[in-house]
Structure formats: structure tokens, C-alpha cells
Short mmCIF file of C-alpha atoms in Angstrom, two decimals:
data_model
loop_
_atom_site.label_atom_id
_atom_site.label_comp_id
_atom_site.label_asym_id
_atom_site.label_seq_id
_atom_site.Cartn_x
_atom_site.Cartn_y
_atom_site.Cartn_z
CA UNK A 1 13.82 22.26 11.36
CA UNK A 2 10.50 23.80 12.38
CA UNK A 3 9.88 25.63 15.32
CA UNK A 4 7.64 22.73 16.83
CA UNK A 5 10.45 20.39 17.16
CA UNK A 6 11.48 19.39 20.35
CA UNK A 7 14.73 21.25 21.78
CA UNK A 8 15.70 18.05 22.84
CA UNK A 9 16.33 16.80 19.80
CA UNK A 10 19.91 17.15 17.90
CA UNK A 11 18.38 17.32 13.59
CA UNK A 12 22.08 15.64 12.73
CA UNK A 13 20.68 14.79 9.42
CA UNK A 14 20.26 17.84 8.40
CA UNK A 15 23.62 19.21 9.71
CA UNK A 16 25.89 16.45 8.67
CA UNK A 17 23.79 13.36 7.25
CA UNK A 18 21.94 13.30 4.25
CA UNK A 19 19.94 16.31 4.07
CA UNK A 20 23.21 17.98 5.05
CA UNK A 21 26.70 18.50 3.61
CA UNK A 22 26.85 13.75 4.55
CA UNK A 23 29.88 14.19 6.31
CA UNK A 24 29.23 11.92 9.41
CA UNK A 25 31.21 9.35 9.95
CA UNK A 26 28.41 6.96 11.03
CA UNK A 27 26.72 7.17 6.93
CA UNK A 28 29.55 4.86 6.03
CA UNK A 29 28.13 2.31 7.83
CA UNK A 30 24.24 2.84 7.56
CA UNK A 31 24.30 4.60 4.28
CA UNK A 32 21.35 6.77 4.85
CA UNK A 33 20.15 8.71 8.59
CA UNK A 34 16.48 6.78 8.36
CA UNK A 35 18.99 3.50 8.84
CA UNK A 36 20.65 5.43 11.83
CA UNK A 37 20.20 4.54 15.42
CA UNK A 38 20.40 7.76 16.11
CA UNK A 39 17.39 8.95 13.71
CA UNK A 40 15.04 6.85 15.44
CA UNK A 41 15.76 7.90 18.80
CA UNK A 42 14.88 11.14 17.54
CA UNK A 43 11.31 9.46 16.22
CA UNK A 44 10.95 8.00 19.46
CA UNK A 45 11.74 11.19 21.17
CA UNK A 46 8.99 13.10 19.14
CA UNK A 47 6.27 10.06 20.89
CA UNK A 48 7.70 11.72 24.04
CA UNK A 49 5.30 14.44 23.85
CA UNK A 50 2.42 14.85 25.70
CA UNK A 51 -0.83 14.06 23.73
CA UNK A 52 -2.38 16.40 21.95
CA UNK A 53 -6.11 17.80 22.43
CA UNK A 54 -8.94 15.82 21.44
CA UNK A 55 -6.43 12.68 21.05
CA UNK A 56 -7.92 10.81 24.11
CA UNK A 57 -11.48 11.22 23.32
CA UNK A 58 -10.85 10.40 19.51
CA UNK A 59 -9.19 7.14 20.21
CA UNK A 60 -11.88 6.00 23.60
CA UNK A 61 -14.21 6.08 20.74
CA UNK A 62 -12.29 4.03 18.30
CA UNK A 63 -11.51 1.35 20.87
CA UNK A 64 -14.99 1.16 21.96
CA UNK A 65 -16.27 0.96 18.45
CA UNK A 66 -13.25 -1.48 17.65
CA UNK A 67 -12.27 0.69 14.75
CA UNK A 68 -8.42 0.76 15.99
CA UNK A 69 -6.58 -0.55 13.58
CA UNK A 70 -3.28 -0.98 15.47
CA UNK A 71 -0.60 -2.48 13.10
CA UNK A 72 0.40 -4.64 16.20
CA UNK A 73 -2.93 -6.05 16.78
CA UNK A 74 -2.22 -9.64 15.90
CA UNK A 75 -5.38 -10.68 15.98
CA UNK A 76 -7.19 -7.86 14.67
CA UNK A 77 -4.40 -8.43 11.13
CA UNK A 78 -5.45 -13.02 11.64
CA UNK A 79 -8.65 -12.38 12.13
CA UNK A 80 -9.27 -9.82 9.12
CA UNK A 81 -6.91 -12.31 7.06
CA UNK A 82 -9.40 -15.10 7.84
CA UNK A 83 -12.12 -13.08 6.89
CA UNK A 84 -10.51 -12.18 3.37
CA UNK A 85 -9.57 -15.22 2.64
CA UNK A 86 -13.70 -16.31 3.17
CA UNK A 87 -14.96 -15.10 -0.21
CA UNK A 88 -17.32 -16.90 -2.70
CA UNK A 89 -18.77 -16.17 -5.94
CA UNK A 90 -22.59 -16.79 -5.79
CA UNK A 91 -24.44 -17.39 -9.10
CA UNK A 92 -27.53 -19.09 -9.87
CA UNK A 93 -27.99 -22.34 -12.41
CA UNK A 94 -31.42 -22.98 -12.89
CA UNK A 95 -33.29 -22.80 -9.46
CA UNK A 96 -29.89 -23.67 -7.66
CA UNK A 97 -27.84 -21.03 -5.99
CA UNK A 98 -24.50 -21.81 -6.04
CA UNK A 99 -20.72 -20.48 -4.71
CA UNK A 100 -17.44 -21.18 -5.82
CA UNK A 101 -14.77 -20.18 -3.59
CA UNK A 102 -13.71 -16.44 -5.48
CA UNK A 103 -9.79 -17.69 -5.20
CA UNK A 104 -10.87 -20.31 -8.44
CA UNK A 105 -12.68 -17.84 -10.11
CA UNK A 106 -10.72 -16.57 -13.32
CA UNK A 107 -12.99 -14.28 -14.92
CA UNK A 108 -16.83 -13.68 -15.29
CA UNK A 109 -17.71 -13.08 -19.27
CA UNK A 110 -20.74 -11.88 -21.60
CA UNK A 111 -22.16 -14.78 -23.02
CA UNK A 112 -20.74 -15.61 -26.49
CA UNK A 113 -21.57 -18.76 -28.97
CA UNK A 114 -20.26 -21.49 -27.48
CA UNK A 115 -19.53 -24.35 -30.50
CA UNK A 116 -20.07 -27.75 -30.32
CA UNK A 117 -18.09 -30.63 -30.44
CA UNK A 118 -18.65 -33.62 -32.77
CA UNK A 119 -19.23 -37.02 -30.70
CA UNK A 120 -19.70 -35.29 -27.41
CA UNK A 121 -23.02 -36.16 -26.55
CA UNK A 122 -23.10 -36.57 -22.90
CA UNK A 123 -24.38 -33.34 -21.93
CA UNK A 124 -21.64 -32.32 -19.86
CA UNK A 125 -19.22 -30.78 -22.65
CA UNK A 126 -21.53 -28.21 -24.41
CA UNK A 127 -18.16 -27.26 -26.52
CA UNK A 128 -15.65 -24.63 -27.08
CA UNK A 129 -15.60 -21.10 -26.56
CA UNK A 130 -13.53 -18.30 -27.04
CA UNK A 131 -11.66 -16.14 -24.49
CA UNK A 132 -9.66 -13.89 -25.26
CA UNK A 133 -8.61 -15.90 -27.96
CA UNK A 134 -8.39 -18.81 -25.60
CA UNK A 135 -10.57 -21.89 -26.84
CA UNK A 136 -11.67 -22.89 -23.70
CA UNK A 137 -14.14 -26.17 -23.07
CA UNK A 138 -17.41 -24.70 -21.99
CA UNK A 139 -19.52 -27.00 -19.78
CA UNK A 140 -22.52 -27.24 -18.17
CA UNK A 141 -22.84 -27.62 -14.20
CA UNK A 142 -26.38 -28.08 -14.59
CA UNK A 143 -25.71 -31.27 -16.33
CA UNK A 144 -22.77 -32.38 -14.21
CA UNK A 145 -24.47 -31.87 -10.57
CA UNK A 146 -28.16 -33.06 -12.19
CA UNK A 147 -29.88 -29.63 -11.22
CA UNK A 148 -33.43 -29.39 -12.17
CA UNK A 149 -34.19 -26.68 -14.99
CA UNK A 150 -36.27 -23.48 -13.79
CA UNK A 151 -39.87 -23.64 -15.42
CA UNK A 152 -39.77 -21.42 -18.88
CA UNK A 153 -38.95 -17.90 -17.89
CA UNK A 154 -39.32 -18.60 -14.51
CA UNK A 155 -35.90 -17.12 -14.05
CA UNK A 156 -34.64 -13.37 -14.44
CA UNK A 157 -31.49 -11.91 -14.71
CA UNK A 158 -28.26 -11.91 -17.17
CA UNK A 159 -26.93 -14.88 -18.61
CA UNK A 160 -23.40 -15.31 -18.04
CA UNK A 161 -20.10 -17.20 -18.41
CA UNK A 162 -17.71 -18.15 -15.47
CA UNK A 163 -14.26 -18.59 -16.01
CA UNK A 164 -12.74 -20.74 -13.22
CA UNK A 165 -9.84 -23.52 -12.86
CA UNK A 166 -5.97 -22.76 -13.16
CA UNK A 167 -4.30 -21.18 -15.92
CA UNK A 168 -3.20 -24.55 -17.63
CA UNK A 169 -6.88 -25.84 -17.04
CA UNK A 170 -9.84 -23.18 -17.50
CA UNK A 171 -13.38 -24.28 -18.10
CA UNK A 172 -15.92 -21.88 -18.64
CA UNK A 173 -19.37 -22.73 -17.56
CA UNK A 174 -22.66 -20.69 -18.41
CA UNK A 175 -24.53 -19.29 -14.98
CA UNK A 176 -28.24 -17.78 -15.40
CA UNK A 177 -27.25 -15.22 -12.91
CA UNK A 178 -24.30 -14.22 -11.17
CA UNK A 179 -24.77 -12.26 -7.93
CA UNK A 180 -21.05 -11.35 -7.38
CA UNK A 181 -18.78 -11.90 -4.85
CA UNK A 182 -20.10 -12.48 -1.13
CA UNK A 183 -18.04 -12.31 2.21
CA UNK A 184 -18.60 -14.10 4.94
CA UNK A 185 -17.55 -15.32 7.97
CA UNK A 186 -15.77 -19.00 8.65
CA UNK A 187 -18.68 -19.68 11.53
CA UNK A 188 -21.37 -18.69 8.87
CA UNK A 189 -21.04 -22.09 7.05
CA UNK A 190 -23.35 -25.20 7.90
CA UNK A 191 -23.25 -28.40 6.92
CA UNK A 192 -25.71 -29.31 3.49
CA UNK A 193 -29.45 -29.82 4.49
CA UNK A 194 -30.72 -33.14 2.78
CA UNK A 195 -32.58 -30.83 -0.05
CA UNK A 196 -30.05 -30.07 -1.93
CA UNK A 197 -30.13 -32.43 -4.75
CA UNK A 198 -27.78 -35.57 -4.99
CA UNK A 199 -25.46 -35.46 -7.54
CA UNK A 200 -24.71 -31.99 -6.27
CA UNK A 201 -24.71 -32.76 -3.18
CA UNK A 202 -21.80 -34.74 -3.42
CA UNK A 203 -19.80 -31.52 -4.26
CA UNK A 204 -21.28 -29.22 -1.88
CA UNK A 205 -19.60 -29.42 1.11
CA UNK A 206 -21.28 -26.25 3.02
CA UNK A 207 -23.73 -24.26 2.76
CA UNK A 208 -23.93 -20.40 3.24
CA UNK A 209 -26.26 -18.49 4.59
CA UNK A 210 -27.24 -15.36 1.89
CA UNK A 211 -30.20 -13.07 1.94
CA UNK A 212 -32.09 -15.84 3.57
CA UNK A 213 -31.32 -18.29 0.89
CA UNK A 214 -28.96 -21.29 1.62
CA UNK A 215 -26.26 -21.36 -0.73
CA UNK A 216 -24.65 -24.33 -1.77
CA UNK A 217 -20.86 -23.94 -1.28
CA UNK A 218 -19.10 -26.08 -4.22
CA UNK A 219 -15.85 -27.78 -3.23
CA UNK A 220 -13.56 -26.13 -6.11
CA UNK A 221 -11.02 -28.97 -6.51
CA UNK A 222 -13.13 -31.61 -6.63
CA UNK A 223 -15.66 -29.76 -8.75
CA UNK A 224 -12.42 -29.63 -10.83
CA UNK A 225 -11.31 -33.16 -10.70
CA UNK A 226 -15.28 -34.25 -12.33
CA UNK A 227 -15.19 -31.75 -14.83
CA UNK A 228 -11.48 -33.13 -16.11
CA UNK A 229 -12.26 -36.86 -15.25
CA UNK A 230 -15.30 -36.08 -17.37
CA UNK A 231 -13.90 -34.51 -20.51
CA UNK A 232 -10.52 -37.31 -20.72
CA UNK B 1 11.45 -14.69 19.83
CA UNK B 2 10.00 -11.10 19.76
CA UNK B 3 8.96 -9.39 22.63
CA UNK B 4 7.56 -5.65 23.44
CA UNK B 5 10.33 -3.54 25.37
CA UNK B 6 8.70 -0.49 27.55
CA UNK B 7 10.57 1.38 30.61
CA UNK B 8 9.69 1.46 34.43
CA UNK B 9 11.89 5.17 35.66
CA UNK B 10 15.34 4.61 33.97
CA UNK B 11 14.94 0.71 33.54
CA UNK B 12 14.11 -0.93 30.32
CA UNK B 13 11.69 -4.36 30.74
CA UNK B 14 10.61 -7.04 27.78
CA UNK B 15 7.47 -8.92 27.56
CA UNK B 16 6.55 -11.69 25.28
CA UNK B 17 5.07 -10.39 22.40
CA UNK B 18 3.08 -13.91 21.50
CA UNK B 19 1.80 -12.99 24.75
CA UNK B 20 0.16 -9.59 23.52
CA UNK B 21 -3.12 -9.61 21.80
CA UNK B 22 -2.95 -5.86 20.66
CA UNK B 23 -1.22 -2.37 21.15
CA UNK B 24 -3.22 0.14 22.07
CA UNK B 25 -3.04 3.98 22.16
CA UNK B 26 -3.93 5.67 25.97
CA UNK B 27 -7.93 5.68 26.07
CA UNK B 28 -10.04 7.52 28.62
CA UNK B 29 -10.19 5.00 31.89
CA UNK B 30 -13.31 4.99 34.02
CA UNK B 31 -11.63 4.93 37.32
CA UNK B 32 -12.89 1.78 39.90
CA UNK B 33 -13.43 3.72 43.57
CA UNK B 34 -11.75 1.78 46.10
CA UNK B 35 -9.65 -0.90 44.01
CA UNK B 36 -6.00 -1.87 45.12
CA UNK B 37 -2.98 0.08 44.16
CA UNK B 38 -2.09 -0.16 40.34
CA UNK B 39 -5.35 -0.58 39.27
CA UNK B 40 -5.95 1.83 37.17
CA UNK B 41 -9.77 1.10 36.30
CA UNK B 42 -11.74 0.04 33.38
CA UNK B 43 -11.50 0.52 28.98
CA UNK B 44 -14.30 -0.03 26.82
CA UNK B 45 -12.78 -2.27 24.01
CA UNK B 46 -15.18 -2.99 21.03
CA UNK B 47 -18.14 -2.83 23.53
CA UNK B 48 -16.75 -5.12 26.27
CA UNK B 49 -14.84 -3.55 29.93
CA UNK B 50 -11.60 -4.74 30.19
CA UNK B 51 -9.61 -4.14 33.42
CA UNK B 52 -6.22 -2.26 33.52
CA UNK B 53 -3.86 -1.71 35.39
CA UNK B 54 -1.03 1.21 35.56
CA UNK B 55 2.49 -0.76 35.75
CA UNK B 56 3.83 2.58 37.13
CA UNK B 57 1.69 2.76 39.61
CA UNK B 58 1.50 -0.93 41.20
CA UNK B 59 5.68 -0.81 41.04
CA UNK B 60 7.00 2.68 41.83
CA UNK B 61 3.95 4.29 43.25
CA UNK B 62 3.19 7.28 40.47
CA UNK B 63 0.94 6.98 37.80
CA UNK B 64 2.24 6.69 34.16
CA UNK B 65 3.48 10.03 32.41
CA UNK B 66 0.71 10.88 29.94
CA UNK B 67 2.38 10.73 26.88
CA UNK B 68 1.87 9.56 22.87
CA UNK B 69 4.53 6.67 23.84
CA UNK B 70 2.28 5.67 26.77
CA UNK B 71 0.60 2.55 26.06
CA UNK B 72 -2.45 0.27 26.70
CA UNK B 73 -0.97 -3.35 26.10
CA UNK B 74 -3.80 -6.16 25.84
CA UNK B 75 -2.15 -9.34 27.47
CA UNK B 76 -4.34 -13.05 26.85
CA UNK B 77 -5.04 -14.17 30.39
CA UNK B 78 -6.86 -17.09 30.72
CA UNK B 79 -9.07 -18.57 33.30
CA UNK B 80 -8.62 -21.77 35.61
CA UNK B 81 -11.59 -23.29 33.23
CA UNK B 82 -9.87 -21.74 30.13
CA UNK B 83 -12.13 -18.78 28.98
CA UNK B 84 -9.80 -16.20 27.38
CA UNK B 85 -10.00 -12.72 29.22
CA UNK B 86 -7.96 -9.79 28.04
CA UNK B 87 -5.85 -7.50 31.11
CA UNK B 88 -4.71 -4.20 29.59
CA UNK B 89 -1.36 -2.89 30.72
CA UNK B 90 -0.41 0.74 31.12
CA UNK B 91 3.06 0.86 29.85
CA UNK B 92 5.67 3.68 29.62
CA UNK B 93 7.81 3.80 26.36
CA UNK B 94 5.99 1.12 24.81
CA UNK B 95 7.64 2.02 21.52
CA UNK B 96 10.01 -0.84 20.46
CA UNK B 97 10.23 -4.40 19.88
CA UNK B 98 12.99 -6.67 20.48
CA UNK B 99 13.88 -9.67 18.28
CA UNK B 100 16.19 -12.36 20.12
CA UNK B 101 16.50 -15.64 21.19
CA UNK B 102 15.17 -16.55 24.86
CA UNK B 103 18.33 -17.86 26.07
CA UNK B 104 20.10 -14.25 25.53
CA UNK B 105 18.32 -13.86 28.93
CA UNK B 106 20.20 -14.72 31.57
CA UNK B 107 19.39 -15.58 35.42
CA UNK B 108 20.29 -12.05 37.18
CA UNK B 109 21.84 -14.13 40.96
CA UNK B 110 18.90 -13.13 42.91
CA UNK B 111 15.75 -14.61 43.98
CA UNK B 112 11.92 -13.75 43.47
CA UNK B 113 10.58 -13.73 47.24
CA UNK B 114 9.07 -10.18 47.99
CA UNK B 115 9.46 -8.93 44.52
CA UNK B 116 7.12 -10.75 41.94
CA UNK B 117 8.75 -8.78 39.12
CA UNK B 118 12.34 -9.72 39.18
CA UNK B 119 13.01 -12.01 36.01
CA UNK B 120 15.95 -13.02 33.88
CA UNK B 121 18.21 -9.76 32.36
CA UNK B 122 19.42 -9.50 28.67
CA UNK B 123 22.95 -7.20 28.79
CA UNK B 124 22.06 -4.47 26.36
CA UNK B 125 24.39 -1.34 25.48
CA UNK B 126 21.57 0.79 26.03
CA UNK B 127 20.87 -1.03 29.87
CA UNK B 128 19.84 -3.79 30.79
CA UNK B 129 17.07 -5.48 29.93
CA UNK B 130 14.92 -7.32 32.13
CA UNK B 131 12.17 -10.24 31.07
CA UNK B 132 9.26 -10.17 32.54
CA UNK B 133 6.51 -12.49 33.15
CA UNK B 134 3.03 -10.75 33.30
CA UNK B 135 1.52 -13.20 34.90
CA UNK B 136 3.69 -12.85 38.38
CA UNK B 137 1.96 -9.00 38.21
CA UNK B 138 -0.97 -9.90 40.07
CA UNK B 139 -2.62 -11.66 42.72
CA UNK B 140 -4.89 -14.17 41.69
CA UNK B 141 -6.92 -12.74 44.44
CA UNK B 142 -6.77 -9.22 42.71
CA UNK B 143 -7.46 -10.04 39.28
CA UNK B 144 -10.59 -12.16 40.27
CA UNK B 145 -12.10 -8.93 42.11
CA UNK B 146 -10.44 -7.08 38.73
CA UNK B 147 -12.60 -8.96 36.10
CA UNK B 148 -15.42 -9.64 38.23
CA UNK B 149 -15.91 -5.99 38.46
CA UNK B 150 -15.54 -5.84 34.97
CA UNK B 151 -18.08 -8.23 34.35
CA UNK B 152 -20.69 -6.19 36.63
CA UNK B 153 -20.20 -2.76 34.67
CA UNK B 154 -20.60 -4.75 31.57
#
């Protein structure tokens, strides 16, 4: 054991436990020293010491600053679990910005020929695409939430495809421009102002707050429950 | 249930751990000039004072040891009107958590009166164990002038 070790301390394990020649009678019934009640009264001894320099000063400033991340700070752990759990996807579709909550978000792809279907003419199936090898039904939430179309070029940015729904039920639908993923906090939402339009409107539920733009926050499920009422 | 165990001298005490909003290491404490015994003065946590007092101090009269296993323990303590207020807790050993059931405490025969901390005791091998209640700490009286001072240096 090193020379910093406290003399109070008995290093057993290293004598007779694991680290040693294991002849202690008390391995046969917690199998290894770290199990050992007598282990971690060592551990605990070793907090015994006084603090070392610098520690106060280091930790007044992470209190203060709120940077302690205790592993027993309940709410510090709820709080940050809240906040992770907050995450949308925030992509444009026409002059619309959108989110989807990130948890229904799959995958975000290149664009890729999407083909058509015979005898689907209602605008909301555009067709199939592939995936990974995956045909998946590619549709258009432009079509489905009645956005209005962005004047010719009046847009800029990447076209590209969102993957969302569960495994047994993907739909890809093309975005004109995905931001990324946004975090924010649960008291950031608001309820939908009257301009966003009505047919989306009935799937927005909230509305976020992002670089001074509201956001419509789609309800995932029930975007979910259109798009599959829509293709039966 | 699950409660925080810490030591007063010899003596090994519980508190509720649903009762404990975090576990913090010992931070510098600006010291409050004239406050009752036990108080121990003020923290700065994430920008906001936040009383505390020295358990060691308000029951046997010396301050804690100054040691890694001495602890700052942020206990919920509401108002009358029900604004949540923290109280931090300087507590000795505050190394190890207990996991039993409530009614392993039992009533130790002798009653309250002068001595607010006195609570049921747990039989342990290690010594007994007694529950307490942080709430019986402190005077109403003393934790008003506590957080109203708080409030003033914030």
C-alpha cells in the first residue's frame, strides 16, 4: 500500500483477500473484498481525512455556479431527465417550421427518387422509397396539414427526407430544410397562436419558441394516426 | 424507505432521504455576526443564499470536524404559504445511506420535552440508530430570522 494511506487503516485485501494469498474466511461469503463490509469501512475511512488544499474554494465556486453535479442530487438527476427527455427535431416544409418530438424520429436521409403509386392520387401518398432496402411509403406533410408552398426559390437550404414512426410503421416524408435537433425547456412551450394554419393546426399542439421564430410542435401520435388512417 | 445516516460524537442518526434535495460537499460559509448558536451562516447555491446550520454545533456545542466526509445536506422546507426554501445541514459522516422499512424504527421509552431531537431508534450492530425529524431542529422563530437574513444578502 502506498505511503499516503492512512495508518489507521488494516489493507486486509492485500494480506489475505483477493489481492493476497484469499485466505480469509469472510471471501466465502462475499466472494470478492469490494463486496466486504470491511473494504468499505476502509473507503469510508479514507473520506476521514481532512480536505485537501484548494478543495473548499474549488467546490464554493461550483455550488455557486450550480455546476455540482452530486450523484445524490435528486433533483439536479429529475430535472436534467426532464430536460433530455424535451427534444424536437425542427425542419422546415414550405414556409412552415415544424418539430417532431426527436424520440419519433428514425432517421434523417439524402433525398432519393421517391416512385409513385398507381391510383394514389390524393396528394398525400407521393409513393415509395427506398431505405436501406426498406420500401417505405413516402408522404407529403405539406399536403396532409394544407401548408401553403414557399414562392419559387423563395426557400434555401437542403432538401431532405425524415424517417419517423415505429419500426413496424415508418413513413418517410420530404422536409425543405432540416435544422436538427433543438432542446428546450418544458416551460418554453405555448399554446398555438391562431396563425398557424388550420389543418395543421389541428396537430400542433404547442408551439416553441426558436431563434425568434414560433415553431409549431406536431403531436407525433396523432400525426401518426392521419398519415395511417390516410394510406388504409 | 431510504434515508441519509451521518454521526453526532459516537452516535449514528437517519434522516429521510425524500426529504433531501441534494448532497453537497463543505463550501466556504460567509459567517452571520450575531446569529443564535448552530447557525453556521450563509452558502451561495447556484446564485441564491441559503442558510445553514452546523448540527454539531446547535447539539453538542463544537463545530463540525472539517473533513471530506463532512457534509452540506439541502433539506426542502417549506413555508406557512407553501413557497419551497432550501436549509442546508452541516453533517458529520454523511457518507451512507440506509434502505429499510419505517416501522424497523422503534419508539426509544422516553419523551421529547427539552430535547427536540430525540426520535424513534433502529437496533443496528454497528449502534443504534436514531430517526430524526429535521423539522423539530429549529425554532420557527429562528429559521424566520435565518431566511429572512438570507433574503437581505441576496
Amino acid at each position: 500500500m502506498g505511503p499516503g494511506m492512512n495508518p489507521g487503516i488494516d489493507p486486509c485485501w492485500g494480506r489475505v483477500g483477493v489481492a493476497g494469498d484469499a485466505s480469509c474466511p469472510e471471501l466465502r461469503a462475499h466472494v470478492h473484498c469490494r463486496n466486504c463490509p470491511t473494504h468499505g469501512r476502509a473507503a469510508a475511512a479514507l473520506l476521514d481525512r481532512p480536505p485537501p488544499e484548494g478543495y473548499l474554494a474549488e467546490w464554493t465556486g461550483h455550488v455557486a455556479r450550480g455546476s455540482a453535479l452530486s450523484g445524490l442530487s435528486l433533483d439536479f438527476a429529475r430535472r436534467e431527465a426532464a430536460r433530455a427527455a424535451r427534444s424536437a427535431m425542427i425542419f422546415r416544409i414550405g414556409a412552415e417550421w415544424l418539430a417532431l418530438p426527436t424520440g419519433m424520429l428514425q432517421e434523417v436521409a439524402e433525398m432519393r427518387p421517391v416512385h409513385s403509386l398507381p391510383h394514389r392520387r390524393d396528394g398525400v401518398v407521393l409513393g415509395v422509397t427506398n431505405i436501406h432496402g426498406a420500401l417505405l411509403i413516402c408522404v407529403s406533410l405539406s399536403v396532409l396539414l394544407g401548408l401553403e408552398a414557399l414562392a419559387q426559390g423563395g426557400g434555401t437550404g437542403t432538401r431532405r427526407l425524415l424517417v419517423i414512426g415505429p419500426e413496424a410503421g415508418r413513413f418517410v416524408f420530404p422536409a425543405d430544410e432540416v435544422h436538427g435537433m433543438h432542446r428546450y425547456a418544458p416551460d418554453a412551450l405555448s399554446p398555438p397562436p391562431d396563425t398557424v394554419s388550420r389543418a395543421a393546426s389541428s396537430h400542433v399542439r404547442h408551439v416553441l419558441s426558436w431563434e425568434g421564430r414560433s415553431v409549431g410542435l406536431l403531436d407525433g401520435e396523432l400525426l401518426l394516426a392521419s398519415l395511417n388512417r390516410r394510406i388504409a | 424507505m431510504l434515508f441519509l445516516l451521518f454521526r453526532l460524537g459516537e452516535d449514528r442518526y437517519a434522516i429521510e432521504a425524500g426529504r433531501i434535495g441534494e448532497v453537497l460537499p463543505m463550501v466556504r460559509i460567509k459567517a452571520l455576526p450575531g446569529a443564535p448558536r448552530g447557525v453556521a451562516g450563509l452558502i451561495d447555491h447556484r446564485g441564491a443564499p441559503v442558510p445553514v446550520i452546523d448540527l454539531s454545533a446547535l447539539a453538542q456545542g463544537r463545530p463540525a470536524a472539517s473533513r471530506l466526509s463532512t457534509r452540506i445536506v439541502l433539506l426542502r422546507d417549506g413555508t406557512p404559504d407553501g413557497t419551497p426554501r432550501w436549509l442546508g445541514l452541516i453533517l458529520e459522516h454523511a457518507t451512507e445511506t440506509l434502505r429499510c422499512e419505517p416501522g424497523d424504527f422503534v419508539d426509544p421509552g422516553v419523551g421529547g420535552g427539552e430535547a427536540p431531537l430525540l426520535g424513534p431508534v433502529r437496533p443496528d450492530p454497528d449502534g443504534m440508530i436514531q430517526w430524526i425529524d429535521p423539522r423539530a431542529l429549529l425554532s420557527a422563530e429562528v429559521k424566520d430570522l435565518l431566511f429572512q437574513q438570507a433574503a437581505e444578502a441576496g
